[in-house]
Structures are given as C-alpha cells and as structure tokens.
Amino acid sequence: MKSISEYNLFGTFFINDEKTGRTYWLEEGRFSSAPTQLNNQPDLNQIDYLSDWENMEQLQWPSNFRHLIKILEKLVQKEVA
C-alpha cells in the first residue's frame, strides 16, 4: 500500500495513512483512529473507534473501503505476531 507509514510506540503499532488523513491502531481490542497531525502523530484529543462510525460516505465506496480493510488486516497481523 502506498502513502502509509508504520511505527511502534510504547508497544502499540500505529499506521499513518495519507489517503484518509488518519492514524489507525488497536487499543484494547478495538480499532481506533484519529486525525493525523502535521507532525505525523495522531490527534489524541479526537480519538474515535471504527465500530462507532456511522457516516461511511466519506470513504468513497468501494476503493477507499478496500484500502481501510487492508489497513485493519495489517493491524491484526501485527497484534497476533
């Protein structure tokens, strides 16, 4: 996947995604997300959980949805490893 950077911080694996402008990670078994700031860190004041997302129109189905699923799959793989 292009436009993605990955890093591990304090034992948590983060994925910054340029395409969606968000950072993704797993927190206590929940897919978490926050806008990525200019310094490439997630804005921890705006954390949300993907399970709470209601407006999926911004994902521009189906291409961005597939892109998001690949990110989530990668997070799960890192969690299991």
PDB file of C-alpha atoms in Angstrom, residues 5-15 23-26 71 74-76 78-79:
ATOM      1  CA  SER A   5       3.889   4.875   7.350  1.00  0.00           C
ATOM      2  CA  GLU A   6       4.075   2.415  10.204  1.00  0.00           C
ATOM      3  CA  TYR A   7       5.698   2.668  13.594  1.00  0.00           C
ATOM      4  CA  ASN A   8       5.674   1.090  17.019  1.00  0.00           C
ATOM      5  CA  LEU A   9       5.428   3.395  20.017  1.00  0.00           C
ATOM      6  CA  PHE A  10       5.426   2.045  23.564  1.00  0.00           C
ATOM      7  CA  GLY A  11       4.324  -1.381  22.323  1.00  0.00           C
ATOM      8  CA  THR A  12       1.454  -0.109  20.168  1.00  0.00           C
ATOM      9  CA  PHE A  13       1.651  -0.454  16.391  1.00  0.00           C
ATOM     10  CA  PHE A  14       0.391   2.629  14.515  1.00  0.00           C
ATOM     11  CA  ILE A  15      -0.364   3.118  10.830  1.00  0.00           C
ATOM     12  CA  THR A  23      -3.765   7.211  12.059  1.00  0.00           C
ATOM     13  CA  TYR A  24      -5.047   3.728  12.959  1.00  0.00           C
ATOM     14  CA  TRP A  25      -4.152   1.346  15.792  1.00  0.00           C
ATOM     15  CA  LEU A  26      -5.627  -1.363  18.007  1.00  0.00           C
ATOM     16  CA  ILE A  71      -5.020  -1.312   6.996  1.00  0.00           C
ATOM     17  CA  LYS A  74      -2.291  -5.274   8.798  1.00  0.00           C
ATOM     18  CA  LEU A  75      -3.069  -4.119  12.361  1.00  0.00           C
ATOM     19  CA  VAL A  76      -4.486  -7.538  13.226  1.00  0.00           C
ATOM     20  CA  LYS A  78       0.886  -7.142  13.904  1.00  0.00           C
ATOM     21  CA  GLU A  79      -1.231  -7.774  17.009  1.00  0.00           C
TER      22      GLU A  79
END
